[in-house]
Amino acid sequence: MTEPSPADAPDAGEVDETYDGILGAFPYAFRASDSVLFRLYVLVGGLLAVLVALVFGTALVVQVANTLGGPGGTFTFSRTLFVLVGLFVVAPLIAPVLLVARRHRRTGSDTRYDTLLAATGVLFVVSLYLGLVASIPPEFTLDGRVQVRPPPNGPFGPLVGLLYAVPSIGAPVVPLLGAALIALAHRYAD
């Protein structure tokens, strides 16, 4: 067996041009981008994605434990729904990082593209919060006591009032619009 010659070994620039999967895309995109906003989004968006994945993973384990003795059908569907909703939340959180890493690896990228995708990623995070506010029912039971959602007041009172007016079935539309904004920004700047 022959030893590889030094000419066959990849140089430092070649090693830096690739990444290995989703986890490798985060440090690669962080190093490759010159955008401060994007670098901040890589850190915050990655942390949020891990946190959301842990929350949905824990919820799935609890759901499976609660429905273990029941028949298939509806219980299986509800478990699948947990996984799908978790995917629909995590995928747009990591999409800006993956898109920027891919673009840097293939064609190089500019700071404008990186910043635009980071801004849409931040808007998606905000849209998740707004969707959660819109999904709060007027009355709900928590620990055996009936709770009433707080009234909209303060400087964001009008926005909260508008979100409360959204029917709870329509609350997922707010994050869906945020996710669509990421796709539109990618198409526009690509």
XYZ file of N, CA, C and O in Angstrom:
760
model
N 0.849 -1.169 0.000
C 0.000 0.000 0.000
C 0.896 1.234 0.000
O 1.833 1.318 0.771
N 0.583 2.179 -0.850
C 1.405 3.376 -0.954
C 0.840 4.487 -0.095
O -0.375 4.586 0.084
N 1.715 5.300 0.408
C 1.278 6.440 1.206
C 0.912 7.585 0.281
O 1.526 7.778 -0.753
N -0.118 8.372 0.655
C -0.474 9.500 -0.197
C 0.622 10.546 -0.164
O 1.227 10.802 0.878
N 0.875 11.118 -1.309
C 1.901 12.156 -1.377
C 1.329 13.474 -0.877
O 0.118 13.667 -0.844
N 2.184 14.410 -0.472
C 1.691 15.706 -0.007
C 0.898 16.445 -1.073
O 0.034 17.240 -0.764
N 1.132 16.148 -2.341
C 0.383 16.806 -3.409
C -1.067 16.331 -3.434
O -1.957 17.041 -3.897
N -1.339 15.095 -2.945
C -2.695 14.567 -2.931
C -3.517 15.092 -1.756
O -4.741 15.009 -1.773
N -2.869 15.604 -0.752
C -3.588 16.083 0.436
C -4.282 17.400 0.114
O -3.729 18.254 -0.564
N -5.531 17.574 0.596
C -6.227 18.834 0.338
C -5.567 19.964 1.106
O -5.102 19.779 2.226
N -5.502 21.115 0.458
C -4.936 22.262 1.170
C -5.985 22.864 2.093
O -7.146 22.474 2.075
N -5.580 23.815 2.888
C -6.468 24.398 3.909
C -7.676 25.052 3.268
O -8.774 25.023 3.809
N -7.527 25.650 2.086
C -8.652 26.306 1.414
C -9.706 25.313 0.964
O -10.889 25.584 1.019
N -9.273 24.105 0.498
C -10.231 23.100 0.060
C -11.035 22.560 1.223
O -12.219 22.325 1.107
N -10.394 22.343 2.352
C -11.093 21.816 3.519
C -12.149 22.814 3.987
O -13.244 22.446 4.383
N -11.841 24.102 3.887
C -12.760 25.129 4.346
C -13.960 25.298 3.415
O -14.956 25.864 3.782
N -13.864 24.782 2.168
C -14.927 24.976 1.201
C -16.046 23.959 1.346
O -17.032 24.023 0.616
N -15.919 23.002 2.208
C -16.950 21.984 2.348
C -17.433 21.919 3.789
O -16.781 22.405 4.704
N -18.577 21.306 3.933
C -19.111 21.041 5.265
C -19.813 19.709 5.206
O -20.150 19.210 4.129
N -20.040 19.128 6.344
C -20.593 17.784 6.383
C -21.968 17.807 7.023
O -22.093 17.749 8.244
N -23.009 17.935 6.232
C -24.369 17.852 6.719
C -24.867 19.116 7.388
O -24.249 20.178 7.325
N -25.999 18.989 8.035
C -26.662 20.135 8.656
C -25.821 20.714 9.783
O -25.657 21.931 9.880
N -25.274 19.862 10.624
C -24.500 20.369 11.753
C -23.226 21.077 11.296
O -22.807 22.066 11.891
N -22.620 20.601 10.248
C -21.415 21.237 9.730
C -21.695 22.544 9.006
O -20.803 23.381 8.845
N -22.929 22.713 8.545
C -23.288 23.943 7.825
C -23.262 25.157 8.743
O -22.966 26.271 8.288
N -23.572 24.968 10.010
C -23.625 26.112 10.927
C -22.250 26.752 11.133
O -22.107 27.961 10.930
N -21.221 25.983 11.518
C -19.912 26.639 11.662
C -19.357 27.118 10.318
O -18.686 28.155 10.256
N -19.639 26.387 9.241
C -19.163 26.805 7.927
C -19.775 28.150 7.532
O -19.072 29.060 7.099
N -21.098 28.281 7.674
C -21.768 29.534 7.311
C -21.309 30.675 8.210
O -21.147 31.809 7.750
N -21.086 30.380 9.482
C -20.614 31.412 10.403
C -19.248 31.939 9.958
O -19.008 33.144 9.942
N -18.349 31.034 9.593
C -17.007 31.446 9.161
C -17.020 32.126 7.795
O -16.265 33.051 7.551
N -17.885 31.670 6.898
C -17.860 32.149 5.512
C -18.511 33.518 5.344
O -18.176 34.250 4.423
N -19.427 33.877 6.210
C -20.178 35.117 6.034
C -19.458 36.306 6.660
O -18.821 36.189 7.700
N -19.613 37.452 6.006
C -19.084 38.704 6.544
C -20.168 39.534 7.222
O -19.886 40.583 7.792
N -21.420 39.072 7.153
C -22.545 39.807 7.717
C -22.633 39.574 9.226
O -22.736 38.435 9.690
N -22.620 40.641 9.983
C -22.716 40.536 11.445
C -24.095 40.020 11.835
O -24.226 39.171 12.734
N -25.145 40.532 11.160
C -26.503 40.073 11.470
C -26.637 38.582 11.200
O -27.233 37.849 11.990
N -26.070 38.117 10.104
C -26.161 36.695 9.795
C -25.400 35.855 10.816
O -25.889 34.813 11.250
N -24.234 36.299 11.205
C -23.480 35.541 12.208
C -24.253 35.452 13.517
O -24.259 34.414 14.184
N -24.900 36.542 13.891
C -25.732 36.525 15.087
C -26.907 35.568 14.915
O -27.259 34.824 15.834
N -27.497 35.566 13.698
C -28.620 34.659 13.453
C -28.179 33.201 13.501
O -28.932 32.345 13.961
N -26.973 32.911 13.019
C -26.478 31.530 13.085
C -26.467 31.063 14.543
O -26.907 29.945 14.845
N -26.006 31.904 15.432
C -25.949 31.531 16.851
C -27.343 31.417 17.459
O -27.690 30.406 18.066
N -28.149 32.467 17.292
C -29.476 32.494 17.915
C -30.423 31.511 17.237
O -31.145 30.766 17.913
N -30.426 31.492 15.906
C -31.309 30.575 15.188
C -30.964 29.125 15.457
O -31.851 28.281 15.601
N -29.677 28.817 15.530
C -29.269 27.446 15.851
C -29.694 27.043 17.250
O -30.190 25.933 17.468
N -29.513 27.951 18.193
C -29.933 27.673 19.562
C -31.451 27.492 19.658
O -31.936 26.564 20.317
N -32.198 28.355 18.977
C -33.666 28.225 18.969
C -34.098 26.918 18.306
O -35.045 26.270 18.775
N -33.435 26.534 17.226
C -33.788 25.290 16.544
C -33.571 24.092 17.456
O -34.408 23.187 17.521
N -32.459 24.082 18.184
C -32.199 22.987 19.130
C -33.245 22.990 20.243
O -33.780 21.942 20.615
N -33.558 24.172 20.767
C -34.554 24.286 21.834
C -35.929 23.811 21.373
O -36.603 23.041 22.069
N -36.346 24.238 20.189
C -37.651 23.834 19.650
C -37.667 22.326 19.391
O -38.663 21.646 19.682
N -36.577 21.788 18.859
C -36.506 20.349 18.623
C -36.614 19.571 19.936
O -37.295 18.543 20.000
N -35.964 20.068 20.991
C -36.072 19.405 22.299
C -37.489 19.480 22.858
O -37.999 18.502 23.405
N -38.141 20.633 22.704
C -39.513 20.777 23.204
C -40.453 19.835 22.461
O -41.260 19.128 23.078
N -40.341 19.809 21.130
C -41.226 18.918 20.374
C -40.866 17.456 20.605
O -41.757 16.606 20.630
N -39.597 17.132 20.785
C -39.206 15.761 21.097
C -39.761 15.308 22.428
O -40.282 14.193 22.557
N -39.685 16.184 23.429
C -40.241 15.865 24.738
C -41.760 15.729 24.667
O -42.333 14.807 25.261
N -42.403 16.621 23.922
C -43.858 16.538 23.770
C -44.258 15.244 23.069
O -45.280 14.633 23.415
N -43.469 14.811 22.105
C -43.766 13.565 21.408
C -43.635 12.373 22.354
O -44.483 11.473 22.347
N -42.613 12.383 23.187
C -42.438 11.290 24.153
C -43.629 11.248 25.119
O -44.177 10.175 25.407
N -44.056 12.404 25.597
C -45.220 12.465 26.491
C -46.476 11.995 25.768
O -47.287 11.244 26.319
N -46.646 12.413 24.505
C -47.816 12.013 23.721
C -47.834 10.500 23.517
O -48.875 9.869 23.640
N -46.694 9.921 23.207
C -46.622 8.469 23.019
C -46.927 7.759 24.339
O -47.668 6.774 24.366
N -46.385 8.256 25.442
C -46.642 7.633 26.742
C -48.118 7.712 27.119
O -48.665 6.764 27.680
N -48.760 8.834 26.804
C -50.177 8.995 27.148
C -51.097 8.158 26.277
O -52.211 7.843 26.682
N -50.679 7.833 25.067
C -51.548 7.109 24.134
C -51.069 5.691 23.869
O -51.516 5.058 22.921
N -50.190 5.179 24.699
C -49.581 3.878 24.463
C -50.595 2.745 24.466
O -50.528 1.855 23.635
N -51.547 2.754 25.356
C -52.495 1.650 25.471
C -53.661 1.745 24.516
O -54.433 0.807 24.384
N -53.799 2.856 23.811
C -54.946 3.058 22.926
C -54.765 2.402 21.574
O -53.688 1.944 21.211
N -55.861 2.371 20.808
C -55.770 1.803 19.461
C -55.000 2.737 18.528
O -54.746 3.890 18.854
N -54.649 2.239 17.359
C -53.944 3.044 16.356
C -54.845 4.149 15.851
O -55.587 4.762 16.598
N -54.786 4.448 14.601
C -55.681 5.423 13.997
C -55.441 6.834 14.484
O -54.465 7.473 14.129
N -56.349 7.317 15.328
C -56.295 8.706 15.794
C -55.032 8.979 16.589
O -54.411 10.030 16.428
N -54.637 8.050 17.451
C -53.438 8.266 18.259
C -52.183 8.315 17.388
O -51.292 9.118 17.612
N -52.124 7.446 16.400
C -50.985 7.463 15.482
C -50.951 8.767 14.705
O -49.885 9.348 14.484
N -52.120 9.248 14.293
C -52.197 10.519 13.568
C -51.724 11.677 14.438
O -50.990 12.545 13.981
N -52.111 11.690 15.711
C -51.702 12.792 16.584
C -50.195 12.779 16.826
O -49.569 13.835 16.916
N -49.604 11.600 16.900
C -48.148 11.521 17.040
C -47.458 12.052 15.791
O -46.474 12.793 15.872
N -47.969 11.679 14.649
C -47.409 12.150 13.389
C -47.561 13.662 13.266
O -46.677 14.350 12.754
N -48.678 14.172 13.746
C -48.910 15.616 13.699
C -47.880 16.364 14.539
O -47.400 17.429 14.131
N -47.505 15.817 15.683
C -46.449 16.427 16.508
C -45.154 16.542 15.711
O -44.488 17.575 15.714
N -44.791 15.459 15.030
C -43.549 15.459 14.263
C -43.622 16.470 13.120
O -42.679 17.233 12.888
N -44.757 16.514 12.420
C -44.906 17.452 11.306
C -44.855 18.908 11.756
O -44.186 19.734 11.132
N -45.555 19.230 12.829
C -45.537 20.606 13.325
C -44.128 20.984 13.770
O -43.649 22.086 13.482
N -43.450 20.082 14.440
C -42.068 20.347 14.834
C -41.176 20.587 13.634
O -40.344 21.493 13.626
N -41.358 19.801 12.587
C -40.579 19.988 11.364
C -40.890 21.322 10.698
O -39.990 22.001 10.199
N -42.168 21.707 10.686
C -42.565 22.972 10.072
C -42.075 24.180 10.864
O -42.035 25.283 10.348
N -41.703 23.983 12.106
C -41.144 25.077 12.901
C -39.619 25.090 12.795
O -39.014 26.151 12.600
N -38.989 23.929 12.878
C -37.528 23.871 12.856
C -36.963 24.150 11.467
O -35.945 24.848 11.335
N -37.598 23.649 10.428
C -37.059 23.808 9.068
C -36.860 25.276 8.674
O -35.778 25.637 8.199
N -37.850 26.161 8.879
C -37.593 27.569 8.539
C -36.580 28.242 9.460
O -35.954 29.229 9.064
N -36.403 27.726 10.667
C -35.385 28.298 11.553
C -33.972 28.045 11.020
O -33.100 28.910 11.124
N -33.750 26.865 10.456
C -32.413 26.541 9.974
C -32.230 26.825 8.490
O -31.104 26.807 7.991
N -33.314 27.092 7.768
C -33.229 27.312 6.321
C -32.282 28.448 5.932
O -31.477 28.271 5.006
N -32.319 29.623 6.583
C -31.379 30.672 6.170
C -29.915 30.244 6.284
O -29.105 30.552 5.412
N -29.586 29.508 7.323
C -28.202 29.061 7.509
C -27.820 28.071 6.416
O -26.742 28.169 5.817
N -28.707 27.125 6.126
C -28.408 26.133 5.098
C -28.304 26.768 3.716
O -27.433 26.405 2.919
N -29.187 27.722 3.423
C -29.149 28.389 2.117
C -27.876 29.205 1.941
O -27.253 29.195 0.871
N -27.477 29.917 2.976
C -26.248 30.715 2.888
C -25.027 29.803 2.772
O -24.124 30.062 1.964
N -24.986 28.732 3.542
C -23.853 27.802 3.457
C -23.762 27.201 2.061
O -22.676 27.124 1.478
N -24.897 26.822 1.510
C -24.920 26.251 0.164
C -24.443 27.260 -0.871
O -23.668 26.939 -1.762
N -24.914 28.482 -0.741
C -24.520 29.502 -1.718
C -23.026 29.831 -1.607
O -22.355 30.007 -2.614
N -22.511 29.930 -0.397
C -21.082 30.193 -0.226
C -20.246 29.051 -0.801
O -19.202 29.290 -1.408
N -20.702 27.838 -0.601
C -19.950 26.684 -1.079
C -19.966 26.611 -2.602
O -18.964 26.314 -3.225
N -21.108 26.908 -3.220
C -21.230 26.753 -4.671
C -20.711 27.948 -5.464
O -19.974 27.778 -6.418
N -21.164 29.142 -5.117
C -20.850 30.304 -5.959
C -20.195 31.441 -5.207
O -19.890 32.459 -5.808
N -20.062 31.308 -3.932
C -19.635 32.459 -3.149
C -20.876 33.297 -2.886
O -21.915 33.107 -3.498
N -20.796 34.189 -1.989
C -21.973 34.964 -1.651
C -21.551 36.369 -1.290
O -20.372 36.644 -1.066
N -22.532 37.225 -1.243
C -22.243 38.595 -0.828
C -22.933 38.879 0.498
O -23.836 38.155 0.917
N -22.499 39.918 1.137
C -23.030 40.278 2.446
C -24.511 40.621 2.363
O -25.264 40.348 3.295
N -24.929 41.184 1.237
C -26.336 41.568 1.062
C -27.255 40.344 1.165
O -28.277 40.375 1.848
N -26.905 39.264 0.471
C -27.697 38.036 0.505
C -27.744 37.466 1.915
O -28.822 37.095 2.410
N -26.589 37.401 2.563
C -26.516 36.858 3.916
C -27.368 37.673 4.880
O -28.107 37.124 5.697
N -27.273 38.994 4.781
C -28.035 39.870 5.668
C -29.532 39.753 5.405
O -30.334 39.725 6.351
N -29.918 39.662 4.130
C -31.338 39.532 3.792
C -31.916 38.239 4.351
O -33.008 38.243 4.938
N -31.195 37.142 4.212
C -31.715 35.886 4.755
C -31.732 35.887 6.277
O -32.638 35.326 6.892
N -30.746 36.519 6.891
C -30.761 36.621 8.352
C -31.950 37.452 8.815
O -32.619 37.103 9.793
N -32.241 38.547 8.106
C -33.385 39.396 8.475
C -34.699 38.632 8.338
O -35.575 38.729 9.205
N -34.837 37.839 7.276
C -36.073 37.061 7.134
C -36.144 35.956 8.188
O -37.230 35.601 8.632
N -34.994 35.422 8.592
C -34.984 34.443 9.683
C -35.451 35.059 10.989
O -36.230 34.460 11.735
N -34.997 36.275 11.257
C -35.438 36.995 12.462
C -36.935 37.271 12.380
O -37.670 37.108 13.363
N -37.414 37.669 11.193
C -38.855 37.904 11.029
C -39.653 36.619 11.230
O -40.766 36.658 11.752
N -39.089 35.475 10.841
C -39.774 34.215 11.093
C -39.881 33.943 12.592
O -40.932 33.502 13.073
N -38.818 34.223 13.328
C -38.858 34.035 14.787
C -39.931 34.933 15.396
O -40.711 34.499 16.257
N -39.998 36.179 14.940
C -41.030 37.108 15.425
C -42.415 36.586 15.048
O -43.347 36.642 15.848
N -42.553 36.047 13.833
C -43.856 35.537 13.403
C -44.280 34.317 14.231
O -45.471 34.106 14.452
N -43.315 33.520 14.681
C -43.653 32.411 15.583
C -44.266 32.935 16.877
O -45.275 32.412 17.365
N -43.643 33.970 17.436
C -44.164 34.556 18.668
C -45.555 35.153 18.435
O -46.468 34.942 19.236
N -45.705 35.878 17.321
C -47.007 36.476 17.023
C -48.063 35.404 16.798
O -49.219 35.561 17.205
N -47.686 34.299 16.169
C -48.620 33.189 15.988
C -49.022 32.558 17.309
O -50.173 32.163 17.496
N -48.078 32.484 18.257
C -48.418 31.966 19.586
C -49.390 32.889 20.308
O -50.336 32.435 20.950
N -49.158 34.194 20.191
C -50.076 35.157 20.818
C -51.461 35.036 20.189
O -52.475 35.054 20.880
N -51.519 34.894 18.862
C -52.809 34.784 18.181
C -53.544 33.498 18.543
O -54.769 33.445 18.477
N -52.817 32.470 18.949
C -53.455 31.185 19.250
C -53.980 31.082 20.679
O -54.615 30.083 21.019
N -53.735 32.087 21.504
C -54.224 32.032 22.892
C -55.743 32.148 22.893
O -56.293 33.139 22.416
N -56.442 31.157 23.442
C -57.902 31.257 23.505
C -58.328 32.271 24.571
O -57.562 32.562 25.503
N -59.547 32.819 24.438
C -60.013 33.796 25.441
C -60.024 33.234 26.859
O -59.701 33.927 27.806
N -60.406 31.955 27.002
C -60.401 31.284 28.307
C -59.810 29.892 28.131
O -60.064 29.223 27.142
N -59.007 29.483 29.109
C -58.424 28.155 29.071
C -58.212 27.680 30.489
O -58.150 28.466 31.425
N -58.123 26.355 30.644
C -57.937 25.753 31.964
C -56.464 25.390 32.133
O -55.877 24.725 31.289
N -55.894 25.850 33.247
C -54.503 25.558 33.566
C -54.453 25.120 35.026
O -54.863 25.866 35.919
N -53.986 23.923 35.258
C -53.908 23.348 36.607
C -55.259 23.362 37.308
O -55.361 23.663 38.501
N -56.305 23.062 36.557
C -57.643 22.969 37.144
C -58.353 24.298 37.349
O -59.482 24.322 37.832
N -57.707 25.405 37.018
C -58.339 26.714 37.177
C -58.543 27.353 35.806
O -57.688 27.261 34.934
N -59.655 28.031 35.669
C -59.943 28.731 34.416
C -59.142 30.027 34.384
O -59.192 30.831 35.319
N -58.384 30.204 33.326
C -57.564 31.406 33.142
C -58.163 32.236 32.008
O -58.738 31.699 31.078
N -57.981 33.522 32.089
C -58.418 34.435 31.036
C -57.173 35.108 30.482
O -56.300 35.540 31.240
N -57.095 35.184 29.143
C -55.913 35.818 28.561
C -55.865 37.289 28.969
O -56.893 37.937 29.144
N -54.665 37.820 29.129
C -54.546 39.214 29.577
C -55.081 40.183 28.524
O -54.994 39.923 27.320
N -55.635 41.302 28.971
C -56.155 42.270 28.002
C -55.003 42.951 27.255
O -53.907 43.106 27.794
N -55.247 43.342 26.000
C -54.196 44.029 25.245
C -54.006 45.453 25.748
O -54.920 46.268 25.676
N -52.846 45.743 26.299
C -52.554 47.105 26.756
C -51.085 47.403 26.519
O -50.327 46.547 26.097
N -50.676 48.606 26.796
C -49.289 49.009 26.593
C -49.062 49.490 25.168
O -49.995 49.635 24.384
N -47.812 49.715 24.824
C -47.520 50.258 23.491
C -47.867 49.285 22.355
O -48.158 49.703 21.247
N -47.838 47.989 22.636
C -48.188 47.010 21.605
C -49.627 46.528 21.736
O -50.008 45.543 21.109
N -50.430 47.222 22.530
C -51.824 46.853 22.739
C -52.624 46.710 21.456
O -53.346 45.719 21.285
N -52.521 47.668 20.534
C -53.287 47.515 19.288
C -52.873 46.271 18.482
O -53.720 45.587 17.917
N -51.575 45.968 18.448
C -51.115 44.783 17.726
C -51.613 43.517 18.409
O -52.090 42.584 17.745
N -51.541 43.480 19.743
C -52.022 42.310 20.481
C -53.523 42.149 20.291
O -54.023 41.031 20.093
N -54.262 43.256 20.299
C -55.701 43.205 20.049
C -56.013 42.652 18.668
O -56.952 41.865 18.487
N -55.219 43.055 17.685
C -55.394 42.545 16.327
C -55.099 41.043 16.275
O -55.824 40.282 15.628
N -54.063 40.616 16.984
C -53.732 39.190 17.018
C -54.795 38.388 17.760
O -55.096 37.252 17.379
N -55.370 38.960 18.807
C -56.451 38.274 19.525
C -57.677 38.113 18.632
O -58.464 37.184 18.811
N -57.857 39.010 17.673
C -59.015 38.938 16.782
C -58.880 37.834 15.745
O -59.872 37.418 15.151
N -57.668 37.349 15.529
C -57.458 36.255 14.576
C -58.081 34.993 15.163
O -57.805 34.647 16.313
N -58.911 34.290 14.403
C -59.460 33.031 14.923
C -58.326 32.045 15.211
O -57.325 32.013 14.482
N -58.456 31.258 16.258
C -57.373 30.366 16.658
C -57.011 29.377 15.554
O -55.866 28.941 15.463
N -57.961 29.039 14.702
C -57.663 28.132 13.592
C -56.770 28.819 12.556
O -56.035 28.170 11.826
N -56.796 30.153 12.513
C -55.982 30.904 11.561
C -54.625 31.324 12.101
O -53.838 31.936 11.380
N -54.339 31.017 13.362
C -53.068 31.427 13.973
C -51.839 30.865 13.257
O -50.829 31.561 13.156
N -51.875 29.641 12.711
C -50.686 29.143 11.996
C -50.354 29.917 10.723
O -49.256 29.796 10.196
N -51.283 30.719 10.242
C -51.026 31.485 9.024
C -49.897 32.496 9.250
O -49.094 32.749 8.340
N -49.803 33.049 10.454
C -48.778 34.060 10.741
C -47.369 33.473 10.567
O -46.557 34.038 9.815
N -47.023 32.335 11.177
C -45.695 31.762 10.931
C -45.517 31.264 9.495
O -44.406 31.295 8.963
N -46.588 30.806 8.872
C -46.480 30.372 7.481
C -46.084 31.541 6.580
O -45.297 31.369 5.639
N -46.614 32.708 6.859
C -46.217 33.898 6.098
C -44.745 34.224 6.342
O -44.025 34.621 5.421
N -44.287 34.056 7.578
C -42.873 34.273 7.890
C -41.973 33.296 7.155
O -40.916 33.669 6.640
N -42.396 32.035 7.059
C -41.613 31.034 6.330
C -41.615 31.330 4.835
O -40.588 31.180 4.161
N -42.762 31.767 4.320
C -42.844 32.121 2.899
C -41.932 33.303 2.583
O -41.365 33.386 1.492
N -41.779 34.197 3.538
C -40.902 35.348 3.345
C -39.443 34.916 3.162
O -38.709 35.510 2.364
N -39.017 33.870 3.864
C -37.661 33.345 3.698
C -37.482 32.827 2.268
O -36.485 33.125 1.607
N -38.467 32.060 1.792
C -38.382 31.519 0.432
C -38.382 32.640 -0.608
O -37.622 32.593 -1.579
N -39.222 33.644 -0.407
C -39.260 34.779 -1.340
C -37.955 35.553 -1.350
O -37.473 35.968 -2.405
N -37.368 35.765 -0.178
C -36.098 36.485 -0.109
C -35.003 35.701 -0.817
O -34.167 36.286 -1.519
N -34.991 34.400 -0.650
C -34.000 33.568 -1.336
C -34.179 33.667 -2.851
O -33.205 33.836 -3.588
N -35.412 33.573 -3.309
C -35.681 33.669 -4.756
C -35.301 35.040 -5.299
O -34.733 35.143 -6.369
N -35.619 36.079 -4.538
C -35.341 37.441 -4.978
C -33.842 37.710 -5.076
O -33.361 38.276 -6.050
N -33.105 37.287 -4.079
C -31.680 37.621 -4.014
C -30.802 36.611 -4.744
O -29.639 36.879 -4.978
N -31.338 35.459 -5.086
C -30.533 34.423 -5.729
C -30.312 34.692 -7.157
O -30.382 35.165 -8.019
